[in-house]
Short mmCIF file of C-alpha atoms in Angstrom, two decimals:
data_model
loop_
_atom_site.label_atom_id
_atom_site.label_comp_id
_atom_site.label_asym_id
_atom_site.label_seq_id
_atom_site.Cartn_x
_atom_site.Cartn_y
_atom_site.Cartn_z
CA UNK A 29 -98.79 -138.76 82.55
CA UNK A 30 -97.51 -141.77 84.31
CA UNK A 31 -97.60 -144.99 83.27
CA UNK A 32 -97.78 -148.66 85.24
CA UNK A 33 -95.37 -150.90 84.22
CA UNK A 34 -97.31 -153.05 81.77
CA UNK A 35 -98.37 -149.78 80.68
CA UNK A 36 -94.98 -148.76 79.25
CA UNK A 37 -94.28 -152.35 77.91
CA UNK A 38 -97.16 -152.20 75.99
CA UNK A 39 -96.41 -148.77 74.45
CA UNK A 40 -93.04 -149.50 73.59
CA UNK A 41 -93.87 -152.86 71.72
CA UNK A 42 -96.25 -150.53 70.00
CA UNK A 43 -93.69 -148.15 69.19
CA UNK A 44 -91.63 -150.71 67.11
CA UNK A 45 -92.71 -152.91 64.29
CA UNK A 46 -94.43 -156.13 64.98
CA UNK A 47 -94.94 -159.00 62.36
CA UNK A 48 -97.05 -157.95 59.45
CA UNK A 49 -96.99 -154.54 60.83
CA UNK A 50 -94.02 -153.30 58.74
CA UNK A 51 -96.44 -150.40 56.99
CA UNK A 52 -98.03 -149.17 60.06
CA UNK A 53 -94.36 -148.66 61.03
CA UNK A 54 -93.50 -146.98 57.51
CA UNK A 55 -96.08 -144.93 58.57
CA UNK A 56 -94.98 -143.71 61.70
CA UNK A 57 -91.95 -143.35 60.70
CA UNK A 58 -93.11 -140.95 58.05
CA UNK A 59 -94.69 -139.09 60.32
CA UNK A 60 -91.67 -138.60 62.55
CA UNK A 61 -89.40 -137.87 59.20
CA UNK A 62 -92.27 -134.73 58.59
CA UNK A 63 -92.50 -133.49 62.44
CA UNK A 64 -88.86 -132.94 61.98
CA UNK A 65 -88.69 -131.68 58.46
CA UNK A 66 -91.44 -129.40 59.50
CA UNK A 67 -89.71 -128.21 63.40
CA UNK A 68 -86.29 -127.66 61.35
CA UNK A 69 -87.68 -125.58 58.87
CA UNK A 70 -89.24 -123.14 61.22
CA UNK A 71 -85.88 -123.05 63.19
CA UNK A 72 -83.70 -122.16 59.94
CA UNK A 73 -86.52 -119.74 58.68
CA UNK A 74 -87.21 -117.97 61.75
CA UNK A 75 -83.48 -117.64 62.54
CA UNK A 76 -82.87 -115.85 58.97
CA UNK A 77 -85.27 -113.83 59.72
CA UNK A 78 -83.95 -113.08 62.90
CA UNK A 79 -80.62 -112.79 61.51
CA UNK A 80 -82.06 -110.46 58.75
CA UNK A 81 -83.29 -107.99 60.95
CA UNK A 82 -80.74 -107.89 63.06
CA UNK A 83 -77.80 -107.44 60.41
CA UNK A 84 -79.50 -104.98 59.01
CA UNK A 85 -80.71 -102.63 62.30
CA UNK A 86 -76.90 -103.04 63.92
CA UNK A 87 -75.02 -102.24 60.47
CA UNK A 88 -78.01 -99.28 59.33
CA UNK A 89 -77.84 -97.97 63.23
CA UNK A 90 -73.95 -98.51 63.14
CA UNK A 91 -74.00 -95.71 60.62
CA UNK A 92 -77.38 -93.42 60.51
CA UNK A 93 -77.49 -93.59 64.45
CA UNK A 94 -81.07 -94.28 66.14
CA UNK A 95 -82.39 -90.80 65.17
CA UNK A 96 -80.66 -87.64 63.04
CA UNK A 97 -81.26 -84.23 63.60
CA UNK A 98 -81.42 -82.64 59.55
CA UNK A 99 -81.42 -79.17 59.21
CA UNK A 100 -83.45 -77.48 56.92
CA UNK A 101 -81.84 -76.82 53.39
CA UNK A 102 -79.12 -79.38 54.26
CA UNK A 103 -77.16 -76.99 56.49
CA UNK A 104 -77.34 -77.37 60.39
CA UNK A 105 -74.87 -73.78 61.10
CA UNK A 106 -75.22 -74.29 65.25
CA UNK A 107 -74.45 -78.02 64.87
CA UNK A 108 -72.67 -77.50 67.75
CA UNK A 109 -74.93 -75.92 70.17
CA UNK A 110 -77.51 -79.07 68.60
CA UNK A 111 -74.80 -81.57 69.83
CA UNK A 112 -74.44 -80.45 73.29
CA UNK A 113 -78.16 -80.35 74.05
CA UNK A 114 -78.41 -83.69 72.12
CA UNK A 115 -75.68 -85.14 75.00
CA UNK A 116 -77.77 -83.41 77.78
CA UNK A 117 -80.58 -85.11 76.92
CA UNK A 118 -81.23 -88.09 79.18
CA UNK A 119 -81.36 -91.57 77.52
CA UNK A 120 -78.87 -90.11 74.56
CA UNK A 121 -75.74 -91.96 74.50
CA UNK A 122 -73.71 -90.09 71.86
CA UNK A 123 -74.41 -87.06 69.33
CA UNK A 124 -72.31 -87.59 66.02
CA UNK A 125 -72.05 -83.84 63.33
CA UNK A 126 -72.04 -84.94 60.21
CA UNK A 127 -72.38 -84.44 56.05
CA UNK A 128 -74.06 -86.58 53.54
CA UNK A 129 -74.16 -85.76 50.22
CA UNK A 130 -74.93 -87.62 46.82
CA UNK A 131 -72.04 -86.75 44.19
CA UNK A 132 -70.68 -88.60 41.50
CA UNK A 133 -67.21 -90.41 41.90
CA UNK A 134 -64.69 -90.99 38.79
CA UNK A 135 -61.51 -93.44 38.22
CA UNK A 136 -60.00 -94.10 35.20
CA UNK A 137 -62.67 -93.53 32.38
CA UNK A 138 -65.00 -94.96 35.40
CA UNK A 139 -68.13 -93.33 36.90
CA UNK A 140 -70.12 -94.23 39.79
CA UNK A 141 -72.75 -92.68 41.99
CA UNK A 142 -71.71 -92.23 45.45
CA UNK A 143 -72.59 -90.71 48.87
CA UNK A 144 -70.04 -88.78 50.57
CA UNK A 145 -69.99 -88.92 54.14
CA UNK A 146 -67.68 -85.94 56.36
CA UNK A 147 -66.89 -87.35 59.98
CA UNK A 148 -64.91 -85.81 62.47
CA UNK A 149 -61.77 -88.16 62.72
CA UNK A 150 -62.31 -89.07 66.31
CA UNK A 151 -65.64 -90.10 65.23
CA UNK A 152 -64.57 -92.32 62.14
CA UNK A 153 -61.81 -94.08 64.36
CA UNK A 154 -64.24 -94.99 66.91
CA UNK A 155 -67.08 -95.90 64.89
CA UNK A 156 -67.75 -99.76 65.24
CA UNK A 157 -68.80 -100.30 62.05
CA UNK A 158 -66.36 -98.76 60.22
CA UNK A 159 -63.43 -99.89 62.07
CA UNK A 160 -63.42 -103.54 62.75
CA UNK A 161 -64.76 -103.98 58.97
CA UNK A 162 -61.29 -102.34 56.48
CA UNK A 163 -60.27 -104.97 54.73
CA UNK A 164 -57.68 -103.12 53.06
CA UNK A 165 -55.22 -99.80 53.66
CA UNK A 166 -55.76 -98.06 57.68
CA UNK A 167 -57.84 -95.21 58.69
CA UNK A 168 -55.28 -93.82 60.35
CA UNK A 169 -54.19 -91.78 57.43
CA UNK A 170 -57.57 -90.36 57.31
CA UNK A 171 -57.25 -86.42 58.37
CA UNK A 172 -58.14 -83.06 57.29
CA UNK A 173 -56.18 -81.73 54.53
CA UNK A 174 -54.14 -85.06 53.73
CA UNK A 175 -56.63 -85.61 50.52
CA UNK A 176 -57.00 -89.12 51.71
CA UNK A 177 -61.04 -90.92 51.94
CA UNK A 178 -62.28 -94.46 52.58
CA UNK A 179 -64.78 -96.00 50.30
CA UNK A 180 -66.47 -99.32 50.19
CA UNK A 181 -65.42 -102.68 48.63
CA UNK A 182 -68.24 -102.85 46.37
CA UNK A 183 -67.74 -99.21 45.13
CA UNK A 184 -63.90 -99.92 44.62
CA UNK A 185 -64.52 -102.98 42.57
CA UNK A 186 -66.43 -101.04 40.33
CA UNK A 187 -64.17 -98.17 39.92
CA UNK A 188 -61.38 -100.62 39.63
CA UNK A 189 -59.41 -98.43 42.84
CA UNK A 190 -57.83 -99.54 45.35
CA UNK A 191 -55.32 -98.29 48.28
CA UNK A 192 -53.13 -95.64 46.45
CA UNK A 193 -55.46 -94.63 43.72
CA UNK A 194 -56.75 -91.20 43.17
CA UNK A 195 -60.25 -91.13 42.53
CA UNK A 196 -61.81 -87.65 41.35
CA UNK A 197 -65.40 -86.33 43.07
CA UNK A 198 -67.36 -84.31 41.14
CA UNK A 199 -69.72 -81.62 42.70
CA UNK A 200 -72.15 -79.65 41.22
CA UNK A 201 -71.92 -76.87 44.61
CA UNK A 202 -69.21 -75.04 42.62
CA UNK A 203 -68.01 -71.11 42.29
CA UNK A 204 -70.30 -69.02 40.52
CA UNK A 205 -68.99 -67.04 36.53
CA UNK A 206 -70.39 -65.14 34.31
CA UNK A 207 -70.92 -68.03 32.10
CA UNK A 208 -72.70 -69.83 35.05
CA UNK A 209 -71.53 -72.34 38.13
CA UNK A 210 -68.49 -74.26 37.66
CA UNK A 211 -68.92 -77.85 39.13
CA UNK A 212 -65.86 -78.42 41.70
CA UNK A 213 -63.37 -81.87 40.90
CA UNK A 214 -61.47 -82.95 43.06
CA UNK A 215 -59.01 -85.56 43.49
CA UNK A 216 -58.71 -87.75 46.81
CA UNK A 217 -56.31 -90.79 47.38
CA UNK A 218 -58.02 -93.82 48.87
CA UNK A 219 -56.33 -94.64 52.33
CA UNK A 220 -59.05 -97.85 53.22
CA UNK A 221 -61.09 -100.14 51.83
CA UNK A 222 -63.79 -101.02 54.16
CA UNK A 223 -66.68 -103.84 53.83
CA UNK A 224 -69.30 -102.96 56.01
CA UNK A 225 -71.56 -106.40 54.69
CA UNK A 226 -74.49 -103.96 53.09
CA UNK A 227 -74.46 -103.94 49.59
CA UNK A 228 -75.78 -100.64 49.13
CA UNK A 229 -73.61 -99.08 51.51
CA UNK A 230 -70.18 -100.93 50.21
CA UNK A 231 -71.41 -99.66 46.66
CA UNK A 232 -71.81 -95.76 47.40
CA UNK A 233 -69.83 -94.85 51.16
CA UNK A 234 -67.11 -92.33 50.78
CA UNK A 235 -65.47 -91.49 53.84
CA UNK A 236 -63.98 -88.17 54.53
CA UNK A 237 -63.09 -85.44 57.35
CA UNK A 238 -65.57 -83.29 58.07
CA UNK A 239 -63.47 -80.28 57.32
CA UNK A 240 -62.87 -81.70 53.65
CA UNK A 241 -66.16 -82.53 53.34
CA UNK A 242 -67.18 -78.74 53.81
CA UNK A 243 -63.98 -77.26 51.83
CA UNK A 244 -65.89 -79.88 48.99
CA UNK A 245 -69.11 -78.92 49.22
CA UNK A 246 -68.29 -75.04 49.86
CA UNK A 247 -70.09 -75.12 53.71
CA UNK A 248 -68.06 -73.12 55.33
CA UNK A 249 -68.58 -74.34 59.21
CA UNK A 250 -72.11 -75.73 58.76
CA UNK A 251 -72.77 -79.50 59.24
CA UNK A 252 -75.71 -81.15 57.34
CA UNK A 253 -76.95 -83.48 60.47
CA UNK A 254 -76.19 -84.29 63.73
CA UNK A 255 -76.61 -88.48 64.14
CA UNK A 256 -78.01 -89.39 68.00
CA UNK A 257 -77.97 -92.78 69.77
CA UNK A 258 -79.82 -93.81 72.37
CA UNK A 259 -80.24 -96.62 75.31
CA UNK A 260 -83.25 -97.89 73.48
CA UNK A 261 -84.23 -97.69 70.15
CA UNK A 262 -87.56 -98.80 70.68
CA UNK A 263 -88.15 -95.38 72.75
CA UNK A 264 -86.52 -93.18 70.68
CA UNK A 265 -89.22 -90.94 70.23
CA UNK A 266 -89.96 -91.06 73.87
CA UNK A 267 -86.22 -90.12 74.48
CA UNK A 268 -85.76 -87.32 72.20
CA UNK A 269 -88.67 -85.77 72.33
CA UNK A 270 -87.74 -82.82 75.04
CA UNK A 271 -84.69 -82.15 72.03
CA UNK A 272 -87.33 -81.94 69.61
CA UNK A 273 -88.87 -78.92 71.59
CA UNK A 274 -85.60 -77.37 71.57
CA UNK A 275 -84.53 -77.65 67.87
CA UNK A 276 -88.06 -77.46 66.28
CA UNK A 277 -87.88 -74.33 64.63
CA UNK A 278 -84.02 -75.19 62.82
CA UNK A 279 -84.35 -78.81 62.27
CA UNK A 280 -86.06 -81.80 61.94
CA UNK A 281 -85.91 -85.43 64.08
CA UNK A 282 -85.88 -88.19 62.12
CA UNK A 283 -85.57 -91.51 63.80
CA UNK A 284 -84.87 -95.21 62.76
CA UNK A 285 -88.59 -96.08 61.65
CA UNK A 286 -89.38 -93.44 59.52
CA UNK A 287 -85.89 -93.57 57.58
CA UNK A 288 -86.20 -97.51 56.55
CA UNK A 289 -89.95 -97.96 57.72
CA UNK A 290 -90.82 -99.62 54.62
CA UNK A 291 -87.66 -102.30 54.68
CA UNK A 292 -88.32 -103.32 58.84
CA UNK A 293 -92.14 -103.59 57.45
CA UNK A 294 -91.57 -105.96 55.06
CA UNK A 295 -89.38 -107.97 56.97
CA UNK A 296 -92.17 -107.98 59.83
CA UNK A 297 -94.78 -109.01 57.51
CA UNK A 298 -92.48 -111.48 55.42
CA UNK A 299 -91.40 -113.35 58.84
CA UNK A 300 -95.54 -113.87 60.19
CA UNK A 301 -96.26 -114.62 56.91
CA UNK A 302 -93.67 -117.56 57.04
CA UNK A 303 -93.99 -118.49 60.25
CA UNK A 304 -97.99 -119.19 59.27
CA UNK A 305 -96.94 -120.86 56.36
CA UNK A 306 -94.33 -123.41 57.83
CA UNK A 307 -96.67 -124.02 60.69
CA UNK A 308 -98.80 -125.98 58.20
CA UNK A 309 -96.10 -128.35 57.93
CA UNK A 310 -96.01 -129.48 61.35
CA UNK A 311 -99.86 -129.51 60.78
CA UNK A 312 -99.82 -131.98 58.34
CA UNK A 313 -96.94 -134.17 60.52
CA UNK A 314 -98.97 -134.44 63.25
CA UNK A 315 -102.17 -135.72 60.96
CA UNK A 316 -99.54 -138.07 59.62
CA UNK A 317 -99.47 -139.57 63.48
CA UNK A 318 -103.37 -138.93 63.55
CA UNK A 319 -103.42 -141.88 60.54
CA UNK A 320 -100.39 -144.31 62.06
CA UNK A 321 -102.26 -144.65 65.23
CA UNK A 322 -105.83 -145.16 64.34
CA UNK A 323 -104.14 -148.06 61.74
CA UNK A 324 -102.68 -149.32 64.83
CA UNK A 325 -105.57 -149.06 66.65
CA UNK A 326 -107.31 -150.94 64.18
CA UNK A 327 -104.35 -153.53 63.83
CA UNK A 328 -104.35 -154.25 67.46
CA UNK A 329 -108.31 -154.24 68.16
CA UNK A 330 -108.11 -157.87 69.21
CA UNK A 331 -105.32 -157.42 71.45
CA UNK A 332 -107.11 -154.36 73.10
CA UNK A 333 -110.09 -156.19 73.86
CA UNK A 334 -107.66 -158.88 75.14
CA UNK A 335 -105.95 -156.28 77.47
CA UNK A 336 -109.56 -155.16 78.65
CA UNK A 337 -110.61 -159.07 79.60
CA UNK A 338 -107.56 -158.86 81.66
CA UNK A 339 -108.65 -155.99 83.35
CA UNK A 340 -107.22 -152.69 81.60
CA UNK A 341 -108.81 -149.56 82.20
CA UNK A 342 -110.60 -147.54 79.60
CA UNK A 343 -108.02 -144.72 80.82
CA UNK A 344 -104.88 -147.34 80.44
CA UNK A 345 -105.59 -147.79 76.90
CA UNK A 346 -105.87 -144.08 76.58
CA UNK A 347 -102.86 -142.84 77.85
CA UNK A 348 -100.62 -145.90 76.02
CA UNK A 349 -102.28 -144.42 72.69
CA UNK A 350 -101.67 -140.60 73.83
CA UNK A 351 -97.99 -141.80 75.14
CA UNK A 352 -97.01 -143.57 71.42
CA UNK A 353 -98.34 -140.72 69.39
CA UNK A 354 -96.58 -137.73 71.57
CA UNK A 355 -93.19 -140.18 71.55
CA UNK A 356 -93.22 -140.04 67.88
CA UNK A 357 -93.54 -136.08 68.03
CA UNK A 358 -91.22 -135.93 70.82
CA UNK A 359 -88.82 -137.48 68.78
CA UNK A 360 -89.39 -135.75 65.83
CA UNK A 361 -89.10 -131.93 67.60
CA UNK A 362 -85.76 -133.07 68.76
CA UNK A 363 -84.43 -134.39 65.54
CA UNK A 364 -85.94 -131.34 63.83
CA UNK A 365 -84.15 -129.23 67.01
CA UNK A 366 -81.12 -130.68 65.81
CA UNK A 367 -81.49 -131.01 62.50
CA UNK A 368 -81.87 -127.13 62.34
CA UNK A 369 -79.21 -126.02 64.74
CA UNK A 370 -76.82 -128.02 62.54
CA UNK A 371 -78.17 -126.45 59.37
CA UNK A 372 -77.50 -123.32 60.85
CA UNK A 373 -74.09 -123.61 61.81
CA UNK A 374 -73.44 -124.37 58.40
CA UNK A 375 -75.42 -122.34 56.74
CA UNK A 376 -72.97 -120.28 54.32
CA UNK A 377 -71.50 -123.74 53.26
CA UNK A 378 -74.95 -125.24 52.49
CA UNK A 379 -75.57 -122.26 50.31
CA UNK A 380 -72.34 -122.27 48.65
CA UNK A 381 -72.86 -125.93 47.80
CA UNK A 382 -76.32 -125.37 46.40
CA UNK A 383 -74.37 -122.24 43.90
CA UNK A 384 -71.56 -124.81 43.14
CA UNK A 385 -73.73 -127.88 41.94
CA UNK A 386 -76.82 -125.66 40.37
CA UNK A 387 -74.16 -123.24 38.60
CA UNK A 388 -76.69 -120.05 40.02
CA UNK A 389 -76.12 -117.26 42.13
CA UNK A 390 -78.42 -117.79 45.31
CA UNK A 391 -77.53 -114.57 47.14
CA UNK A 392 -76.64 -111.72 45.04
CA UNK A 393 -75.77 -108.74 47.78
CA UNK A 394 -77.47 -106.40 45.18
CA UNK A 395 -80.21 -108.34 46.36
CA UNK A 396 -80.44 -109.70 49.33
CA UNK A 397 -78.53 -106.58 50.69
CA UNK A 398 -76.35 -108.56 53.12
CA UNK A 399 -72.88 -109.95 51.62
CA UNK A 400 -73.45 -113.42 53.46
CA UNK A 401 -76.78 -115.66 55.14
CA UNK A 402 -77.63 -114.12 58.62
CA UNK A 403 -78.94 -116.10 61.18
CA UNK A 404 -80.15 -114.99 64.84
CA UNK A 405 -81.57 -117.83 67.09
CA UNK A 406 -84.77 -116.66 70.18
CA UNK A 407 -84.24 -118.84 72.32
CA UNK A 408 -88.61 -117.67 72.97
CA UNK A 409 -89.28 -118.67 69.42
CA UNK A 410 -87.33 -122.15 69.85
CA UNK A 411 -89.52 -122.77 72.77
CA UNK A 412 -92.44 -121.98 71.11
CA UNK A 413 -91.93 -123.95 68.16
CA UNK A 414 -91.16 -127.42 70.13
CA UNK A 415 -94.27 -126.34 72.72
CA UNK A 416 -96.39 -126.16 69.31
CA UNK A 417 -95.27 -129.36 67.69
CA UNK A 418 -95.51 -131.00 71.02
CA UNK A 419 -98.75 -129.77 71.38
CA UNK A 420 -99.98 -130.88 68.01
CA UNK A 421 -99.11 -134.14 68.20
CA UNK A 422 -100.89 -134.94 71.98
CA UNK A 423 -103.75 -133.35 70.24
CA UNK A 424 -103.21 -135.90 66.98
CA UNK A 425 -103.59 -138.65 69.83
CA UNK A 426 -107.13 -137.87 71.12
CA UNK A 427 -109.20 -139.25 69.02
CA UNK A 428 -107.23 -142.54 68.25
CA UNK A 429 -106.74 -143.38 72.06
CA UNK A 430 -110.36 -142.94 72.88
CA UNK A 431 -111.12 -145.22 69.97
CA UNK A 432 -109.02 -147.61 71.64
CA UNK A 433 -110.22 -147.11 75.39
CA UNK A 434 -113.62 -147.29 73.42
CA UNK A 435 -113.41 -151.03 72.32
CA UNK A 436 -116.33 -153.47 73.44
CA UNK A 437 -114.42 -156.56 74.08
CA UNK A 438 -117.60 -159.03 73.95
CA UNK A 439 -118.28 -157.47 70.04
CA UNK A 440 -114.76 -157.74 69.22
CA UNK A 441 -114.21 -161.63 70.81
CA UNK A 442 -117.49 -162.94 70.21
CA UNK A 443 -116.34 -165.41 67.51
CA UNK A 444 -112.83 -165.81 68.70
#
């Protein structure tokens, strides 16, 4: 939209106050405060939610792969044979034996539920998620027969362990008597402390060698599932199903989607359902600018049938309207742009501020099942929200600038 050059004079007089016009001013002004309330809010929202799904997929992933073979009964006895065809299977990146079962953990008079994991100790070493997150102790001294596990922070804190402590697991699985089963106990010493940033997984991971895992659970050689990875989660169906074929009759596939489907549902749902919701805002912004220009409109009707005396077009007055109107929302995406980018950054701050002056706990892991505020920006959805508010606001200037372009200068002059 180009303008002439008394075009763009007259839309930037109009775009600052004149005298008496101090309230049509407040009133634009408003209007650009809300555009940019309303732009940053959808850029800190949508980026949680972003950052939400994306915590959670990389750290859940990180440890329960993109798929897991189970074997029926818990037991997978050719776990091995299972792993190499996994690996042979194009599109599969890495096949991972492993044991999961729920037990109960005990530490001075203390009891806790936990989840014992058995890894083979190449695989615990090289597994991202475990290794860049120990806060205290070294996996190193994890091996078979040394007695020594990891556990989480969370779980640690609540047994009151840390590196050095012996910390008994009871097991049900235990040698049979002729009074009955006698649960197994046994004592491990806790080489790491590792913070993985999922609450539920820092509350109940034990980490173990596989072999101690089995001598624990009585296994023998069997492995309980065999974790696979692919290039793309999105096709992991697609990818494994040829392995599915071959282990149908032993085992079961479970990928990614049916294993949290309901969490990654409600996070899909939660995030349109906000995104709708903030939209309004930017909505009611841009009907802010809808009422600042048709008051200046009607503030400057002598002026416009001045300008049309003079020999302004009908399609002048128009695009000075639709030019003042999209400046303000212009000017209020960016600010908003900024305004959220800079939340953002500071994010964790903000909402440690907020806990310090309000006395409350605003994001309780048990929760919120991340330790701290995520945040993931789409560079698509950034774009879309500044195309939408831009897009609003030319529409908020329609009707005022064809009021304008619309004045009869004889009706408006005739007693002048």
């Amino acid at each position: 939209m180009l303008l002439s050059r008394y075009e763009r004079m007259i839309a930037r007089r109009y775009l600052l106050p004149g005298k008496g016009e101090a309230f049509i001013f407040l009133v634009a002004s408003i209007s650009l405060v809300a555009v940019m309330l309303g732009v940053a809010a959808l850029v800190i929202v949508m980026s949680v939610m972003n950052g939400f799904r994306a915590e959670l997929f990389d750290k859940i992933v990180g440890l329960n792969g993109h798929a897991v073979v189970q074997g029926y009964g818990g037991r997978l006895p050719d776990w091995r044979q299972i792993v190499a065809e996994a690996r042979a299977t194009p599109g599969v990146t890495s096949a991972v034996p492993l044991i999961e079962q729920p037990l109960a953990a005990t530490y001075n008079g203390r009891s806790e539920a936990v989840l014992v994991r058995g890894m083979r100790v190449a695989d615990i070493r090289s597994n991202a998620t475990l290794g860049g997150k120990v806060v205290v102790g070294s996996l190193g001294g994890i091996v078979p027969g040394s007695g020594t596990i990891a556990i989480g922070s969370r779980l640690a804190e609540a047994l009151g362990a840390q590196v050095g402590s012996e910390v008994a697991l009871f097991s049900p699985q235990g040698q049979s008597t002729p009074f009955g089963t006698v649960p197994r106990i046994v004592s491990y010493r806790v080489g790491a402390i590792f913070e993985i940033g999922i609450y539920d997984y820092d509350k109940a991971y034990v980490v173990m060698p596989i072999e101690d895992a089995q001598t624990l659970l009585l296994m023998g050689d069997a492995a309980g599932m065999v974790e696979v990875k692919t290039v793309d989660a999105d096709r992991v169906g697609e990818i494994l199903k040829p392995l599915a074929d071959k282990v149908g009759g032993g085992a079961v596939i479970s990928d990614w989607r049916s294993m949290n489907a309901q969490l990654f549902e409600a996070l899909a749902v939660e995030r349109v359902a906000m995104f709708t919701v903030l939209s309004i805002i930017i909505l009611v912004a841009v009907f802010n600018i809808l009422s600042s220009l048709i008051m200046l409109v009607r503030a400057k009707t002598r002026d416009i049938a001045i300008l049309r005396t003079m020999g302004a077009t009908r399609s002048g007055l128009m695009k000075i309207f639709m030019v003042v109107g999209t400046t303000i929302g212009a000017l209020g995406t960016i600010a908003g742009l900024g305004l959220g980018f800079v939340f953002l950054f500071y994010r964790q701050a903000v909402v440690n501020f907020v806990q310090l002056v309000t006395g409350q706990n605003l994001w309780d892991p048990s929760i919120r099942y991340l330790t701290t505020l995520p945040s993931k920006t789409d560079p698509v959805e950034i774009f879309v929200i500044a195309a939408m508010a831009l897009v609003f606001s030319f529409l908020a200037t329609l009707y005022p600038a064809w009021k304008a372009a619309s004045t009869d200068p004889v009706q408006v002059l005739r007693y002048e």
